PDB file of N, CA and C in Angstrom:
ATOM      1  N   UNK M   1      13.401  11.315 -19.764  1.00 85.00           N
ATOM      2  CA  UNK M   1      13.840  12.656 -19.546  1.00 85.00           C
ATOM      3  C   UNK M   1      14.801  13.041 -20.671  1.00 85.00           C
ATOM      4  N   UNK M   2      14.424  14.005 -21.189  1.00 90.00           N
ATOM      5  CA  UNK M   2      15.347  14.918 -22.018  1.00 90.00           C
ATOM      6  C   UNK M   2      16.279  15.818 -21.568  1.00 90.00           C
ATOM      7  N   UNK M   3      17.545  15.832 -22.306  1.00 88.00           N
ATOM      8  CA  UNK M   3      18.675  17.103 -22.340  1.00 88.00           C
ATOM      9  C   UNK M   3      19.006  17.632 -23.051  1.00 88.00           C
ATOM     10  N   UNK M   4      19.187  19.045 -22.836  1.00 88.00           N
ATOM     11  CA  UNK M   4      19.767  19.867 -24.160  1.00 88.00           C
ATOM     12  C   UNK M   4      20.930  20.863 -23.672  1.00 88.00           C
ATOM     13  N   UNK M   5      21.965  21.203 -24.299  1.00 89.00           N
ATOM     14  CA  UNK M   5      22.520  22.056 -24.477  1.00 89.00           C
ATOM     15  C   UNK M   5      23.077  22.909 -25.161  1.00 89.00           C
ATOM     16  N   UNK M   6      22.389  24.175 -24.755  1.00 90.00           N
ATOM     17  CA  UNK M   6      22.280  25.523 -25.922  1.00 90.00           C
ATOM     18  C   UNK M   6      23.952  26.021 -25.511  1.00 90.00           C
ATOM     19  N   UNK M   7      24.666  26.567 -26.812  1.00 92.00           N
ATOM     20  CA  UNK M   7      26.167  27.263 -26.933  1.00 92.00           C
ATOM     21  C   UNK M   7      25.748  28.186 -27.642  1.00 92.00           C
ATOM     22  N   UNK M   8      26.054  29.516 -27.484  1.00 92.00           N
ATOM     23  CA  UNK M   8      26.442  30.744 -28.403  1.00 92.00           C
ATOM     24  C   UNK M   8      27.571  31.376 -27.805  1.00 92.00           C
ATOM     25  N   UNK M   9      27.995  32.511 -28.841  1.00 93.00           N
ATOM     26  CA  UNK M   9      28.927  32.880 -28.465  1.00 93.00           C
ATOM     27  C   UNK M   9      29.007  34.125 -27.454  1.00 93.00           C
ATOM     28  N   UNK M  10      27.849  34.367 -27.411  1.00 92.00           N
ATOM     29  CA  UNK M  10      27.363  35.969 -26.386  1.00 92.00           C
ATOM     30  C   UNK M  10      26.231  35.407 -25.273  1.00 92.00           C
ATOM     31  N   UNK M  11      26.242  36.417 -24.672  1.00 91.00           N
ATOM     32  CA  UNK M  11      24.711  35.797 -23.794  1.00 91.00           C
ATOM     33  C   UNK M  11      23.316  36.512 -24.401  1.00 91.00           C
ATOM     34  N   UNK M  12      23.605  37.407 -25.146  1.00 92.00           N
ATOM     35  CA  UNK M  12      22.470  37.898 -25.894  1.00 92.00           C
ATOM     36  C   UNK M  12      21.347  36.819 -26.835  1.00 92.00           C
ATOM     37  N   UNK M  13      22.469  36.284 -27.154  1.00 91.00           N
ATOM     38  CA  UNK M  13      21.905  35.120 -28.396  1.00 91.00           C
ATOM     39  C   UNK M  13      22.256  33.826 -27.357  1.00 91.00           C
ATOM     40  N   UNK M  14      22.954  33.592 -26.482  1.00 91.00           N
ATOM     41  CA  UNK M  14      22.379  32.087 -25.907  1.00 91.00           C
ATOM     42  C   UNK M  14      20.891  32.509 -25.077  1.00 91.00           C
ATOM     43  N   UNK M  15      20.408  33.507 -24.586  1.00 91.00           N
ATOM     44  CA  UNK M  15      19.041  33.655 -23.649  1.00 91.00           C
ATOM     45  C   UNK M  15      18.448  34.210 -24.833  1.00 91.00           C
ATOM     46  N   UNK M  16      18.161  34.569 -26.119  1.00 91.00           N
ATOM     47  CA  UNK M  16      17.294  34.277 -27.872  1.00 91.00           C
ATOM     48  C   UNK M  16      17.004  33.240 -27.177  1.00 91.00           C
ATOM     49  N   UNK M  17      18.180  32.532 -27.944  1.00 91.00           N
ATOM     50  CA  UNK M  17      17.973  30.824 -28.051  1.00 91.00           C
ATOM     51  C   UNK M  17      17.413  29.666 -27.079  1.00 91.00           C
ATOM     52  N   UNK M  18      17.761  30.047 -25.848  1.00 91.00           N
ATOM     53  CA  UNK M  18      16.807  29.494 -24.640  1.00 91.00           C
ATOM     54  C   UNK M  18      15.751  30.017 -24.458  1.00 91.00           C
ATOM     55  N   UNK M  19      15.280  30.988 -24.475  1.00 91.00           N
ATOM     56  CA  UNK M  19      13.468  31.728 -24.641  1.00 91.00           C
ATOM     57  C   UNK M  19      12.996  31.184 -25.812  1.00 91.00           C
ATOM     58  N   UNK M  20      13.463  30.440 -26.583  1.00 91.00           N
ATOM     59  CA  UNK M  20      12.787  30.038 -27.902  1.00 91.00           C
ATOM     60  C   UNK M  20      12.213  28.593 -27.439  1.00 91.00           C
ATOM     61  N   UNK M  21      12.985  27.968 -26.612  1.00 89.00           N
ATOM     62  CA  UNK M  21      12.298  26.290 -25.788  1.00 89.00           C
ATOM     63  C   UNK M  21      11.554  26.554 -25.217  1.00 89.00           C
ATOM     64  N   UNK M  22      11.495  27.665 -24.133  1.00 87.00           N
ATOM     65  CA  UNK M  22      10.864  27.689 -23.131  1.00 87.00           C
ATOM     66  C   UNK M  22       8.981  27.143 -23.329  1.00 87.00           C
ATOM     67  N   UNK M  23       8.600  27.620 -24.461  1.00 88.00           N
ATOM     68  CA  UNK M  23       7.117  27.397 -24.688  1.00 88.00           C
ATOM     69  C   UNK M  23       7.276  25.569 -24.797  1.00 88.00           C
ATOM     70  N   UNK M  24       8.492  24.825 -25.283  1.00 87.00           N
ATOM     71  CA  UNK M  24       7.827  23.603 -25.570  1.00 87.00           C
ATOM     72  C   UNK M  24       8.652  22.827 -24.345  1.00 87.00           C
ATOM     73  N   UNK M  25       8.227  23.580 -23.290  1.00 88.00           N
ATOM     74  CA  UNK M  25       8.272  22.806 -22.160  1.00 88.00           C
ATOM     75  C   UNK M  25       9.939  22.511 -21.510  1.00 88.00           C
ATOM     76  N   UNK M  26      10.840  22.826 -21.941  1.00 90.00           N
ATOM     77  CA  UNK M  26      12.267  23.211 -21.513  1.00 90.00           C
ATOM     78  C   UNK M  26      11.959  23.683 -20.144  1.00 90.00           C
ATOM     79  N   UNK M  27      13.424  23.012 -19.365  1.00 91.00           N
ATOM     80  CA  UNK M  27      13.131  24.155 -18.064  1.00 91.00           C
ATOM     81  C   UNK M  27      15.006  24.458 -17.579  1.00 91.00           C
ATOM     82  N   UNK M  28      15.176  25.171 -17.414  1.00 90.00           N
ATOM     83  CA  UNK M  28      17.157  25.433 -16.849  1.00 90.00           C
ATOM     84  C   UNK M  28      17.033  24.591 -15.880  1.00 90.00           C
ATOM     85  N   UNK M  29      18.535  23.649 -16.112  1.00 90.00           N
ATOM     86  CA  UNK M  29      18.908  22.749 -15.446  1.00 90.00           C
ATOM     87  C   UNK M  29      20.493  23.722 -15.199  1.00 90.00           C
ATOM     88  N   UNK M  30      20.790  24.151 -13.721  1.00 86.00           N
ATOM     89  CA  UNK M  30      21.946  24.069 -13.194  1.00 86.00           C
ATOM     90  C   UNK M  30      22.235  25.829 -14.327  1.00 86.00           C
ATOM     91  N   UNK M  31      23.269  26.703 -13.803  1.00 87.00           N
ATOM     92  CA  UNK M  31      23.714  27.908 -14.520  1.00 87.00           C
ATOM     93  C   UNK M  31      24.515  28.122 -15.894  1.00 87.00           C
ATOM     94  N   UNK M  32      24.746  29.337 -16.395  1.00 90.00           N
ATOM     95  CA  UNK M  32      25.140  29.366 -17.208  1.00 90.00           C
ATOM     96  C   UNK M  32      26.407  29.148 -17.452  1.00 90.00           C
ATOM     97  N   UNK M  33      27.484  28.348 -18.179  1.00 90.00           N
ATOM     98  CA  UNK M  33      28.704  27.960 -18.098  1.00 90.00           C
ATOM     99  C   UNK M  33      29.381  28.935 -19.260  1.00 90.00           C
ATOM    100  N   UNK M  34      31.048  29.388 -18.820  1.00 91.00           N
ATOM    101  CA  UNK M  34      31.370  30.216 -20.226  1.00 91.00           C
ATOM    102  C   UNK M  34      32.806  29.333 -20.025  1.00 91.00           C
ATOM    103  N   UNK M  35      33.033  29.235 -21.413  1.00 87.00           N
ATOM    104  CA  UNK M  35      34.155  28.746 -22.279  1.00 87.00           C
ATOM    105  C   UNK M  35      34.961  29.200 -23.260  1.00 87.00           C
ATOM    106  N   UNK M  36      35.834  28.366 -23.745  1.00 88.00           N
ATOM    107  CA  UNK M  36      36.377  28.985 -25.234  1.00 88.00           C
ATOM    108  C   UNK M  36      35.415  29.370 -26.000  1.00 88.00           C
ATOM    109  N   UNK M  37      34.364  28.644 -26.402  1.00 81.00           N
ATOM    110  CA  UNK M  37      33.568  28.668 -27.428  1.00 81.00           C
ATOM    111  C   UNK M  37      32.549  29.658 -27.205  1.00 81.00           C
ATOM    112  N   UNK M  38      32.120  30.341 -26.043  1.00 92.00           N
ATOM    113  CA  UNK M  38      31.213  31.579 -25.659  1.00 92.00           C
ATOM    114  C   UNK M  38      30.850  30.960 -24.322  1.00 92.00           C
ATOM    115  N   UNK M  39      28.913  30.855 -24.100  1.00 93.00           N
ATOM    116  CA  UNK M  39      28.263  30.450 -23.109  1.00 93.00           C
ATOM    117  C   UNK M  39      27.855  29.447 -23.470  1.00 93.00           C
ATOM    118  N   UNK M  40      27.238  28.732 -22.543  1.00 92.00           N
ATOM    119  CA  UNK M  40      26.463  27.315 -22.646  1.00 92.00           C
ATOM    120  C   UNK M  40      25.217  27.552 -21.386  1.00 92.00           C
ATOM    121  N   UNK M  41      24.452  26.533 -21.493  1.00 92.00           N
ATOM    122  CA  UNK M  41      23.027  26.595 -20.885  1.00 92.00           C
ATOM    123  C   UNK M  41      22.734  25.106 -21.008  1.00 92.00           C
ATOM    124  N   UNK M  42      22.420  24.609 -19.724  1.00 93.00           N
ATOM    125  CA  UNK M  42      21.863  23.085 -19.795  1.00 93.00           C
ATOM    126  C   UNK M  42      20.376  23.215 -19.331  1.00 93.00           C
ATOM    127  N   UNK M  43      19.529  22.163 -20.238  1.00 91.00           N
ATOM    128  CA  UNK M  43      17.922  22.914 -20.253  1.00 91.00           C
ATOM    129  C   UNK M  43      17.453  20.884 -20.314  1.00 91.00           C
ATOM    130  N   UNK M  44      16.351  20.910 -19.591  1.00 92.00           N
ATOM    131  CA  UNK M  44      15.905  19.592 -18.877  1.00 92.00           C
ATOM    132  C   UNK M  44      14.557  19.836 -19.193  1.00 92.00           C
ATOM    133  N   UNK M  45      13.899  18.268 -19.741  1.00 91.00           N
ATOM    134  CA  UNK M  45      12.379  18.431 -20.102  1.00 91.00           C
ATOM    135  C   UNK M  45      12.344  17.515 -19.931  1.00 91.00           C
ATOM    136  N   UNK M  46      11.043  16.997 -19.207  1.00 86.00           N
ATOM    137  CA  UNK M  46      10.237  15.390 -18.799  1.00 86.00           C
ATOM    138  C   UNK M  46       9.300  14.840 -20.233  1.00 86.00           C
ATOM    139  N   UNK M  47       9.280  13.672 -20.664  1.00 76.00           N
ATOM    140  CA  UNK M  47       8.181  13.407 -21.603  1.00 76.00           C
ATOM    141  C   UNK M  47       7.097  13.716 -21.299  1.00 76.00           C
ATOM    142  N   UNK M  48       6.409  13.847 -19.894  1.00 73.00           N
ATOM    143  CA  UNK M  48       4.756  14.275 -19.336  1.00 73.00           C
ATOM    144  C   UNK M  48       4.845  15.955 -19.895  1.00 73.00           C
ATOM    145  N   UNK M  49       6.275  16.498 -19.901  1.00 60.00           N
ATOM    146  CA  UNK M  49       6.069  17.763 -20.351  1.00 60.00           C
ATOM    147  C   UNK M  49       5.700  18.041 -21.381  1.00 60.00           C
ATOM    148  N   UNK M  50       6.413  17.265 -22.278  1.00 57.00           N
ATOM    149  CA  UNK M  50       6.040  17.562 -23.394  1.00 57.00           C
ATOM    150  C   UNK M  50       4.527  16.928 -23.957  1.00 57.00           C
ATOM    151  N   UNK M  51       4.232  16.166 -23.816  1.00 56.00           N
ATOM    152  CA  UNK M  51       2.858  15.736 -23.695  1.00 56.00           C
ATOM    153  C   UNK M  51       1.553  16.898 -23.305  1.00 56.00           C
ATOM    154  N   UNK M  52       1.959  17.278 -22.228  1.00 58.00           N
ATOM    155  CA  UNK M  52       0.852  18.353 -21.692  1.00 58.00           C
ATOM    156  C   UNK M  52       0.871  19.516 -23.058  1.00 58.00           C
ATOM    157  N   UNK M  53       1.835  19.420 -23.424  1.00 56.00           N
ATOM    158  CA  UNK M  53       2.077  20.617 -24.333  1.00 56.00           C
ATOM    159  C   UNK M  53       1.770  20.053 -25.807  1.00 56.00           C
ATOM    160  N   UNK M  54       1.042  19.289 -26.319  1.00 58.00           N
ATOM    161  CA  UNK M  54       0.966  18.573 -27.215  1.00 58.00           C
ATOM    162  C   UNK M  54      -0.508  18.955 -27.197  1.00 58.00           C
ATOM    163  N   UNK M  55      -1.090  18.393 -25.724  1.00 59.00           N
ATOM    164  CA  UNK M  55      -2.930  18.678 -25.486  1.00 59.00           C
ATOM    165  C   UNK M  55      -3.047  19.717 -24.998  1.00 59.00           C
ATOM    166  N   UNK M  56      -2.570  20.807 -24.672  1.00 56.00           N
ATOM    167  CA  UNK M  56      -2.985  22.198 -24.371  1.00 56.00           C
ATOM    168  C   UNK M  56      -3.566  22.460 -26.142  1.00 56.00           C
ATOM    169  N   UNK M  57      -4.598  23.151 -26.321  1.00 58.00           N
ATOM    170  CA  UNK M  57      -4.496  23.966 -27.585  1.00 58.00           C
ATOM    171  C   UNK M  57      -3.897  25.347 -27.813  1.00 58.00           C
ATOM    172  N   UNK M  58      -3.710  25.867 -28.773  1.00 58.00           N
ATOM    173  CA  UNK M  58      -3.056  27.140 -28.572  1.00 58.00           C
ATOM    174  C   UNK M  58      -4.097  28.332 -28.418  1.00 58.00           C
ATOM    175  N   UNK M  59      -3.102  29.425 -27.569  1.00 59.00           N
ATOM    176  CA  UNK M  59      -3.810  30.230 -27.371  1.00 59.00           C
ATOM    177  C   UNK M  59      -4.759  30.836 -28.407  1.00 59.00           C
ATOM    178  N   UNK M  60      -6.052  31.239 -28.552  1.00 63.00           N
ATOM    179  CA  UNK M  60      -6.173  32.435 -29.520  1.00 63.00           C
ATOM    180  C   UNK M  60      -6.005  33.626 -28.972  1.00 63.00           C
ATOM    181  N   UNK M  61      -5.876  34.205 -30.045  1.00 60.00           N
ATOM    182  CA  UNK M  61      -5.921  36.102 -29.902  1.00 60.00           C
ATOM    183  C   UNK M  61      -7.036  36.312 -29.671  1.00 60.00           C
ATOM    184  N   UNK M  62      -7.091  37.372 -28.630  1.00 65.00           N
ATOM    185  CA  UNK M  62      -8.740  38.022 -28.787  1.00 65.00           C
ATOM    186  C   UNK M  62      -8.929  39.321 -29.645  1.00 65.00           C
ATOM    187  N   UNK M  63     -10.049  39.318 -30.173  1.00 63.00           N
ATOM    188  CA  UNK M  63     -10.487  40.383 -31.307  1.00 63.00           C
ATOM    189  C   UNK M  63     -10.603  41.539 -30.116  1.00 63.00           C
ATOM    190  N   UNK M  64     -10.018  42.764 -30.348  1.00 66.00           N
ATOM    191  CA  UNK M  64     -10.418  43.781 -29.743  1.00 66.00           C
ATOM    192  C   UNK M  64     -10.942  44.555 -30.701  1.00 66.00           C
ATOM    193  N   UNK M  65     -12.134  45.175 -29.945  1.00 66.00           N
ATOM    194  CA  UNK M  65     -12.959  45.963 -30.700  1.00 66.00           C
ATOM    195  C   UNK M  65     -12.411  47.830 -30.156  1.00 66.00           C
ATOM    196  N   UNK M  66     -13.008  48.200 -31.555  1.00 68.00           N
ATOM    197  CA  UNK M  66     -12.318  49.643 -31.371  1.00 68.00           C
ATOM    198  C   UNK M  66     -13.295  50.364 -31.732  1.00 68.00           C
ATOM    199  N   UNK M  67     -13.495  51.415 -30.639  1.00 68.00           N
ATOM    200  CA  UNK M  67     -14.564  52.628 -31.511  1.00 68.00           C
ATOM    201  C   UNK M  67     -13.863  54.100 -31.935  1.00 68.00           C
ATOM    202  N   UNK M  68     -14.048  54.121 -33.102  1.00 67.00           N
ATOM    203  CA  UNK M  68     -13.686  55.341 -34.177  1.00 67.00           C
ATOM    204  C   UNK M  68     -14.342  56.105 -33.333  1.00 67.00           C
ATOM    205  N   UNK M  69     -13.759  57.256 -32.644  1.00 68.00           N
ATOM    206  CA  UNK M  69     -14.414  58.617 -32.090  1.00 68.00           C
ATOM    207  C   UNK M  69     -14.158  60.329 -33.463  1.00 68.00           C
ATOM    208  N   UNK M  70     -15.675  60.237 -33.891  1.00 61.00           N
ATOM    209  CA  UNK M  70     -15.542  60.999 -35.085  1.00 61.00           C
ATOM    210  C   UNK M  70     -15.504  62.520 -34.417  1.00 61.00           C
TER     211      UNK M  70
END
């Protein structure tokens, strides 16, 4: 099991910075803490998580087609 903890000094840019894990399998562990230093965020990931996310492939885009109305 993995831990991380994200610090910024606003909550604008600590929830950036936590929406940026979220795809590689991060999940919030416990609320947001504020301090001298701004906010903090404790964020928890299993190795099976990250694994699944290793063999998922990535999404593609789908081509949307468009018709020109002349």
């Amino acid at each position: 099991m993995e831990y991380d903890i994200v610090v910024a000094p606003n909550l604008e840019t600590l929830a950036t910075e936590v929406a940026i894990l979220f795809p590689q399998g991060w999940k919030l562990k416990g609320g947001i803490i504020e301090h001298a230093d701004g906010f903090s965020q404790q964020l928890i990931r299993k190795a099976s998580d990250k694994m699944k996310q290793r063999q998922m492939p990535a999404p593609q885009s789908k081509h949307r087609r468009t018709k020109w109305i002349e």
